[in-house]
mmCIF file of C-alpha atoms in Angstrom:
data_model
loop_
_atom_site.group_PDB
_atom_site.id
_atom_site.type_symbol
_atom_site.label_atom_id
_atom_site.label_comp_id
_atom_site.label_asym_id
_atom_site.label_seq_id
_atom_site.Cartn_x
_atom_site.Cartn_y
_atom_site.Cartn_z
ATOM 1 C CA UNK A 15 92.133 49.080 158.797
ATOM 2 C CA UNK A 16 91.160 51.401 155.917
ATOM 3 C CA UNK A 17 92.393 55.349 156.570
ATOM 4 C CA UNK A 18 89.689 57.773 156.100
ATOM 5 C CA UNK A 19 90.751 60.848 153.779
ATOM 6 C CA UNK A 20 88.924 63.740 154.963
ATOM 7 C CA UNK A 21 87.574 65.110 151.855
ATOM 8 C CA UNK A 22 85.718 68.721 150.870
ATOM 9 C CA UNK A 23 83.010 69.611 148.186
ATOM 10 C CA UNK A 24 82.255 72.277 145.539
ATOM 11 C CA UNK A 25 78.497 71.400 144.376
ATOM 12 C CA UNK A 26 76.021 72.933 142.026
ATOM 13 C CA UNK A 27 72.403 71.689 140.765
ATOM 14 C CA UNK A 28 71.051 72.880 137.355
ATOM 15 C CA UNK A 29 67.729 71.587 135.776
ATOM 16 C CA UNK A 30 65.470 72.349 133.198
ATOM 17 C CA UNK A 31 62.097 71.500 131.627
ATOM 18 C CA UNK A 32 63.332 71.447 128.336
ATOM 19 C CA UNK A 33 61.896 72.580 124.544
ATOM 20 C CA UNK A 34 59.022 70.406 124.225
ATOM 21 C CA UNK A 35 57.966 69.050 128.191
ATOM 22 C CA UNK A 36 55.221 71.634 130.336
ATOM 23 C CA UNK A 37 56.488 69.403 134.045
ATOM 24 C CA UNK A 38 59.753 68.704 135.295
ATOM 25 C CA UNK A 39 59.581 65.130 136.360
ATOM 26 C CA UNK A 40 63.050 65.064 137.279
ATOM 27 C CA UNK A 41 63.390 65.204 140.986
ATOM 28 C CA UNK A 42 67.054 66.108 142.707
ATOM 29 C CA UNK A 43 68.420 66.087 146.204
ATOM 30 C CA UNK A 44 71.888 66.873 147.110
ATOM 31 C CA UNK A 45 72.895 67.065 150.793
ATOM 32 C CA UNK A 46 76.157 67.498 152.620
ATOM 33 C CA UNK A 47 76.937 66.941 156.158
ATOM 34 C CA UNK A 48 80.416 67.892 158.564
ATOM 35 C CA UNK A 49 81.087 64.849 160.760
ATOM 36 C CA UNK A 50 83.894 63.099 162.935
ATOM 37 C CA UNK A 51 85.250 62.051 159.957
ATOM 38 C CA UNK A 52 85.097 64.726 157.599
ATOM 39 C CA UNK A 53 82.339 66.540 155.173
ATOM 40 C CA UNK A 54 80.142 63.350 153.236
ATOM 41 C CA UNK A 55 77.723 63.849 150.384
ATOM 42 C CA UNK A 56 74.379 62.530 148.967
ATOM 43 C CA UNK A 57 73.728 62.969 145.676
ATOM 44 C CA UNK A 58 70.075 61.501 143.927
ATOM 45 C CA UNK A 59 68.927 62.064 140.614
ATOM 46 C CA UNK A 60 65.457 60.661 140.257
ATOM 47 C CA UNK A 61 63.944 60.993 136.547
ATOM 48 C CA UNK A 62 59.625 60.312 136.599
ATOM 49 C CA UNK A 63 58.833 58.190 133.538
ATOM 50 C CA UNK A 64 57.845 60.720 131.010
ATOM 51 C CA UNK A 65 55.034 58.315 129.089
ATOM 52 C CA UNK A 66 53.823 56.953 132.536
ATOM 53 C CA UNK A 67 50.998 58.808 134.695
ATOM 54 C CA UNK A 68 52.097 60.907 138.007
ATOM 55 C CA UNK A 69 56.189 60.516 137.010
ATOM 56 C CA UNK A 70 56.844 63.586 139.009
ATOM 57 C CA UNK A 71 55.462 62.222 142.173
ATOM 58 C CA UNK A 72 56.900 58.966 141.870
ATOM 59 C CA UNK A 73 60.572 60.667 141.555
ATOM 60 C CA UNK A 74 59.625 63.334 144.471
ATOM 61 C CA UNK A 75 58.458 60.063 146.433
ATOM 62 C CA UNK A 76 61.853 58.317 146.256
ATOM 63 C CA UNK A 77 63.253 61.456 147.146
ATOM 64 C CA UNK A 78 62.400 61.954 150.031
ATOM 65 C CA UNK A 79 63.269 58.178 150.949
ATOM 66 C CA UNK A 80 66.482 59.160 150.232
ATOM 67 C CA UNK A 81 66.727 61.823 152.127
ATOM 68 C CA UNK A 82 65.116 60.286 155.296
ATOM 69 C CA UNK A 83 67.512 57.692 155.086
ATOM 70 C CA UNK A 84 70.837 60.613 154.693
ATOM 71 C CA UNK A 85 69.872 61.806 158.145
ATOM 72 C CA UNK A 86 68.267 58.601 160.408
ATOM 73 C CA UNK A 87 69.858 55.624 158.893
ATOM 74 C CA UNK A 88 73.369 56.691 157.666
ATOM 75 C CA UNK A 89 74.566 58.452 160.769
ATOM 76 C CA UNK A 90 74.049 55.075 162.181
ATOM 77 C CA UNK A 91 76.488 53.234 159.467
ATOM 78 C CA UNK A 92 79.154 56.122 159.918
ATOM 79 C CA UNK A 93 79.452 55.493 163.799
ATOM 80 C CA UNK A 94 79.658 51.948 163.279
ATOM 81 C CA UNK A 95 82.320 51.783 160.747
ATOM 82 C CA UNK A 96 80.596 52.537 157.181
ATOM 83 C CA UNK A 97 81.543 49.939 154.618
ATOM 84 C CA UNK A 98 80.338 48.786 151.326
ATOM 85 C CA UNK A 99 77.726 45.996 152.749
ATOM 86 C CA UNK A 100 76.134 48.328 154.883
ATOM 87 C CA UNK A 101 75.919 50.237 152.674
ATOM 88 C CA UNK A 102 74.544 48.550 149.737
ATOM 89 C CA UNK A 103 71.715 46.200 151.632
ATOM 90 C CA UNK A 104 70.440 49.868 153.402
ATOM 91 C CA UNK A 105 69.878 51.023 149.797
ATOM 92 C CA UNK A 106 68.497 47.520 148.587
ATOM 93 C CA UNK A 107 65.686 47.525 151.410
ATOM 94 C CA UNK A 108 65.153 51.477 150.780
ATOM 95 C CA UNK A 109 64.348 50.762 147.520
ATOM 96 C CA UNK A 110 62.814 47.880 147.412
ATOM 97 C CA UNK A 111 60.357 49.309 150.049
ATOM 98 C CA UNK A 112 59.679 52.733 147.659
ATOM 99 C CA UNK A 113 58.981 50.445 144.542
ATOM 100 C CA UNK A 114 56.291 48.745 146.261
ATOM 101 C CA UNK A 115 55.409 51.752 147.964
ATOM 102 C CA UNK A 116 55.014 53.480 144.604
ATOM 103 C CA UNK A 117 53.294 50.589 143.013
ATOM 104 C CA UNK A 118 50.726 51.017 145.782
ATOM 105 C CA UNK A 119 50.371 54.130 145.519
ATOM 106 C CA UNK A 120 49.639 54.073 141.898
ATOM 107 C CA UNK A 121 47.042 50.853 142.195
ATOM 108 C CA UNK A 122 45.288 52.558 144.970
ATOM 109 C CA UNK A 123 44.061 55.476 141.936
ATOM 110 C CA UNK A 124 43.829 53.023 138.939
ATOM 111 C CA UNK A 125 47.718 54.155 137.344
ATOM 112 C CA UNK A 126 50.818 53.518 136.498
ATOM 113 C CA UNK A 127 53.856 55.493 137.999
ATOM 114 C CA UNK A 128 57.498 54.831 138.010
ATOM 115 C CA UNK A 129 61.247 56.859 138.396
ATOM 116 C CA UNK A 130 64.624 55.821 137.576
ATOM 117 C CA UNK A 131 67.266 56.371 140.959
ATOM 118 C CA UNK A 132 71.320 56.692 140.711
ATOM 119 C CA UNK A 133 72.474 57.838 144.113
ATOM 120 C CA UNK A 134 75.956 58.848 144.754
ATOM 121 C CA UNK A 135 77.180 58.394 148.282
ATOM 122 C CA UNK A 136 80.712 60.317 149.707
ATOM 123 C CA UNK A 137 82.863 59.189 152.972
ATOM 124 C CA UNK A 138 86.396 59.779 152.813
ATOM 125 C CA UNK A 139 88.050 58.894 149.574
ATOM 126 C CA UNK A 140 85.356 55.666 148.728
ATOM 127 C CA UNK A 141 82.353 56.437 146.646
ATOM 128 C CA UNK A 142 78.929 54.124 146.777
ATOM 129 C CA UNK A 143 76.763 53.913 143.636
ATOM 130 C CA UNK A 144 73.310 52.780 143.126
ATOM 131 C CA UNK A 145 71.621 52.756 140.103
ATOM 132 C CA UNK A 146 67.654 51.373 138.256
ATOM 133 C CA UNK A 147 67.361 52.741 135.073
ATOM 134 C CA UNK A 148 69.213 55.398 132.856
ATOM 135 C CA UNK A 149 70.034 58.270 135.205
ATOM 136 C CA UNK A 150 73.772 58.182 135.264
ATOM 137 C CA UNK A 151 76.615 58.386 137.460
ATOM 138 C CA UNK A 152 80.273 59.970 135.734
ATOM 139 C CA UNK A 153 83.835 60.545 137.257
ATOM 140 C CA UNK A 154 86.168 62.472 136.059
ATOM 141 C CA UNK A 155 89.933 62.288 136.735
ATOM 142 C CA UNK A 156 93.446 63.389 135.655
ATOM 143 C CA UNK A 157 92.893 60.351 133.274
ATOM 144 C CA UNK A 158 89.736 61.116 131.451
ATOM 145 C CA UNK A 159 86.110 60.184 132.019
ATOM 146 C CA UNK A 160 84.391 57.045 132.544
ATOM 147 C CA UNK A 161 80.846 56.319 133.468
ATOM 148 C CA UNK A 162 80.001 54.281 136.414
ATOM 149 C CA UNK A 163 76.844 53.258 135.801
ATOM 150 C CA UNK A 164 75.432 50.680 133.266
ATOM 151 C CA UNK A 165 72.041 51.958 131.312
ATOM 152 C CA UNK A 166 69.586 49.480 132.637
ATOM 153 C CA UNK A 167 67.818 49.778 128.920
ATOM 154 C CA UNK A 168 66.874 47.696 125.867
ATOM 155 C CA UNK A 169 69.503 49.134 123.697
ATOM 156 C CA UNK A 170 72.494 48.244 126.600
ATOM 157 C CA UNK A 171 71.434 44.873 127.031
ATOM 158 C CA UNK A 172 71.535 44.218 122.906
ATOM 159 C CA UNK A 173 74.655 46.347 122.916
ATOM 160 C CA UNK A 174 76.610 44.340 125.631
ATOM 161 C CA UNK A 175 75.568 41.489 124.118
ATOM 162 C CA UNK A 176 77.189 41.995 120.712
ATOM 163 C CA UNK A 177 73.886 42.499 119.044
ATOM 164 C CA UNK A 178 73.414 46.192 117.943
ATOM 165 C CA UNK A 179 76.486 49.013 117.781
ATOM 166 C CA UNK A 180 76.554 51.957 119.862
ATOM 167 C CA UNK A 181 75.415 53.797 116.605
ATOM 168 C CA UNK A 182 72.564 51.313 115.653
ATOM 169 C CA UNK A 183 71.203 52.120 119.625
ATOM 170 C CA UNK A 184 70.908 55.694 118.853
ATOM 171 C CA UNK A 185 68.816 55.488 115.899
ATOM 172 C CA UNK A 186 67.012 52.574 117.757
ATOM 173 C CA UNK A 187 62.942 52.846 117.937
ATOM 174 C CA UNK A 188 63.217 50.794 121.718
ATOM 175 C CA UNK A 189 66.609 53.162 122.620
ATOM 176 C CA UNK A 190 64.265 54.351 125.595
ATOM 177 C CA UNK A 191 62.914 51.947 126.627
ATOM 178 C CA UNK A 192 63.822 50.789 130.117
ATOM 179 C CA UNK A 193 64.870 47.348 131.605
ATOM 180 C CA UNK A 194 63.717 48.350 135.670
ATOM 181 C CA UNK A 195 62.673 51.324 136.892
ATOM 182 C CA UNK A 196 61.436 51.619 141.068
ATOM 183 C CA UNK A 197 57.517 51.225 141.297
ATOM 184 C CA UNK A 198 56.195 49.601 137.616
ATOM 185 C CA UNK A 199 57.204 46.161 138.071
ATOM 186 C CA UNK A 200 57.098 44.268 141.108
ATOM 187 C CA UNK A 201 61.145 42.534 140.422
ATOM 188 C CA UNK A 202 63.620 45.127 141.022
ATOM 189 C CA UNK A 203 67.208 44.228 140.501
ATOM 190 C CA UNK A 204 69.733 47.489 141.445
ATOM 191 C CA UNK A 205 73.259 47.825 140.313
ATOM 192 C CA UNK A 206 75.638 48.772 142.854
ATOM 193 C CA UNK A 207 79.338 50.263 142.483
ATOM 194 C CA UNK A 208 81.708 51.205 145.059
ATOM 195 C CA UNK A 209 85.705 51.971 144.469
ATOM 196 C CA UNK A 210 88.166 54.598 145.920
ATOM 197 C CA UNK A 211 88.308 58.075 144.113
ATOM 198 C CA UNK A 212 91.282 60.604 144.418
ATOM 199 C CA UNK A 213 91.198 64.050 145.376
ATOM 200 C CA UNK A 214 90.998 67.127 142.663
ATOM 201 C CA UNK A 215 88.503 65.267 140.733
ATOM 202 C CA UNK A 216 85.254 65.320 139.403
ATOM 203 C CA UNK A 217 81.635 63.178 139.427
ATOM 204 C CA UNK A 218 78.856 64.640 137.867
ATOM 205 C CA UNK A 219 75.244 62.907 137.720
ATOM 206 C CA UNK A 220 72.323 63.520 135.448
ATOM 207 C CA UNK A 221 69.210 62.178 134.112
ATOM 208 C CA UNK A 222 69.602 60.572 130.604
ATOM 209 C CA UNK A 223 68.239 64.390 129.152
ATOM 210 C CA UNK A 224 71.720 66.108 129.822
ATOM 211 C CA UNK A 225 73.982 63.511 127.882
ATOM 212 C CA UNK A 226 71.885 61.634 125.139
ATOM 213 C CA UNK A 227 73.289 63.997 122.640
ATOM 214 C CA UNK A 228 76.731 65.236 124.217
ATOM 215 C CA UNK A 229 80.204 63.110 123.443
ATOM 216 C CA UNK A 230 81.964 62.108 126.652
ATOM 217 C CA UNK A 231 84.938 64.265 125.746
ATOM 218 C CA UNK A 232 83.155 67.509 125.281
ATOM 219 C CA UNK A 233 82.273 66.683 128.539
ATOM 220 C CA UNK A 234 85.548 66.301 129.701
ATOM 221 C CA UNK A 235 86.945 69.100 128.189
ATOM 222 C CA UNK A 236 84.422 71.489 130.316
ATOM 223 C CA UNK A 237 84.199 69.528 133.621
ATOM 224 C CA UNK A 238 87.584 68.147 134.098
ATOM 225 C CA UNK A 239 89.073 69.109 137.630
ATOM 226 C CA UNK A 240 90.959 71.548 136.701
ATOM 227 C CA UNK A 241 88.477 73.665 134.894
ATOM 228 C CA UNK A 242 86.230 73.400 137.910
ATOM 229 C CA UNK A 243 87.667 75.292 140.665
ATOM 230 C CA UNK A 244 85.079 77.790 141.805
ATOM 231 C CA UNK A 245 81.045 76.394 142.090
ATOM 232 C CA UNK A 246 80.397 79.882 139.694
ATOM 233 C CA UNK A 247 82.668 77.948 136.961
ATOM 234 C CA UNK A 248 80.580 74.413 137.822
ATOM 235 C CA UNK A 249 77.128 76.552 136.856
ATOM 236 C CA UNK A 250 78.511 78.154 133.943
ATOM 237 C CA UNK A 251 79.788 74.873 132.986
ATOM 238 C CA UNK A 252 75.840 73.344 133.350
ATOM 239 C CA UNK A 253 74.057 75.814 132.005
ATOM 240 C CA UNK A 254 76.537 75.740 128.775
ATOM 241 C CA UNK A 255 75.517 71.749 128.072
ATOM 242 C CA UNK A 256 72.351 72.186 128.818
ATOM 243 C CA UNK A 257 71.373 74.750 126.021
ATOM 244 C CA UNK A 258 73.742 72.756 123.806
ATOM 245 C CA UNK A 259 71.542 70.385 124.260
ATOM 246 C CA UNK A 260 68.488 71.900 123.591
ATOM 247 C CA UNK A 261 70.555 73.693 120.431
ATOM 248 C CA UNK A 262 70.677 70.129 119.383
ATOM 249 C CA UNK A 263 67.435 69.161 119.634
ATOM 250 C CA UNK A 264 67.263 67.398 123.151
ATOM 251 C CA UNK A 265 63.372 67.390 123.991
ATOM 252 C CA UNK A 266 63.348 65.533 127.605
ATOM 253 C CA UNK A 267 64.058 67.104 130.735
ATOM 254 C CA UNK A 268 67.719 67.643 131.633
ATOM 255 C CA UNK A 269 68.985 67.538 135.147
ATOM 256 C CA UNK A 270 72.931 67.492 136.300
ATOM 257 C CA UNK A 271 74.693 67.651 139.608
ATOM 258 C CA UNK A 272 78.275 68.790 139.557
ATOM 259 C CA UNK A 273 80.477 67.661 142.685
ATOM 260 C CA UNK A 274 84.104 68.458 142.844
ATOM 261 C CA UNK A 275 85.890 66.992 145.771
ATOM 262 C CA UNK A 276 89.314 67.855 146.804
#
């Protein structure tokens, strides 16, 4: 039988439009909750496609899915013993239910909608990822930073496949150009990630805005755990990379949640 380590949160959100966007069609939630078992966290970063019609509304759609399900269907899993199958098939119906609800909703007006998802889920020391599209998922530890998430993009899939370099993808004219997002295409295939994670560390999320132009280590070298100890520090921290990345020309919107458990 697994033991539960009871586990706290420091948490900021920071977003921004951006140089060159007039909407935000990046859509956040972030929700915590004391239980039997400890605090656990939500986390959803939902990015609207930016050349599709109505992106904000099909990233404030999802949501709110999202949400529902943090306070009707998880309780439900905690109490009966959460665990990584649960887990996973509740967020496989939930969003394969919003993509066709979005897909409806678009058809109904004549339009085409659509909104990448990585949610981050918190109980004890195990975290659950999902993932459709190029939102992305980070932890930090004592060791470094690695991303949890794959891109679910044109460039990642030639990249993985030993067909274009990690430099060739960022001069790429398809580098945006996604794979699956929830509501434009009726197949919808979600990655899913679930390990253990220590205490004193770090995960931050954030559309693909905050860190197309931003090294991993520079990064690191602002959000590692032990530069994060007060939630003031976390928003100084997000508002610094986010006007370093408009200083270096970043045009999308750029959304980031900062969690430090411990």
């Amino acid at each position: 039988m697994r033991v539960w380590i009871r586990m706290n949160f420091l948490t900021i959100v920071h977003t921004d439009v951006g140089i060159r966007r007039k909407t935000n069609q990046d859509s956040i939630l972030l929700e915590t909750a004391d239980t039997d078992y400890g605090q656990v966290l939500l986390g959803v970063i939902c990015d609207g496609m930016g050349g599709l019609a109505k992106g904000e509304v099909a990233s404030a759609i999802l949501i709110k899915a999202f949400s529902n399900w943090f306070h009707r269907e998880f309780p439900r899993l905690l109490y009966r013993g959460v665990g990584a199958k649960d887990v996973k098939k509740s967020w496989m119906d939930l969003l394969l239910e919003q993509n066709q609800k979005i897909s409806d909703y678009g058809a109904g007006d004549n339009f085409t909608l659509g909104t990448t998802a990585a949610a981050l889920l918190l109980a004890g020391n195990i975290y659950y990822v999902v993932n459709v599209g190029d939102s992305r998922v980070y932890y930090l530890g004592e060791e470094g930073i690695e991303q949890i998430t794959v891109d679910q993009t044109f460039v990642q899939r030639e990249i993985d496949g030993g067909r274009m370099t990690a430099d060739e993808a960022k001069m790429h004219p398809k580098r945006n150009m996604l794979l699956q997002c929830v509501g434009a295409g009726s197949a919808l295939k979600p990655d899913f990630y679930t390990a253990e994670y220590e205490p004193d560390s770090v995960f931050m999320m954030c559309s693909d805005g905050f860190c197309h132009v931003i090294q991993p280590g520079e990064f690191y070298s602002r959000l590692k755990p032990g530069c994060l100890t007060r939630e003031e520090k976390m928003k100084e921290a997000a508002i610094y990379f986010t006007e370093l990345n408009k200083s270096r020309g970043e045009e999308d919107n750029m959304s980031v949640v900062l969690i430090r458990a411990y």
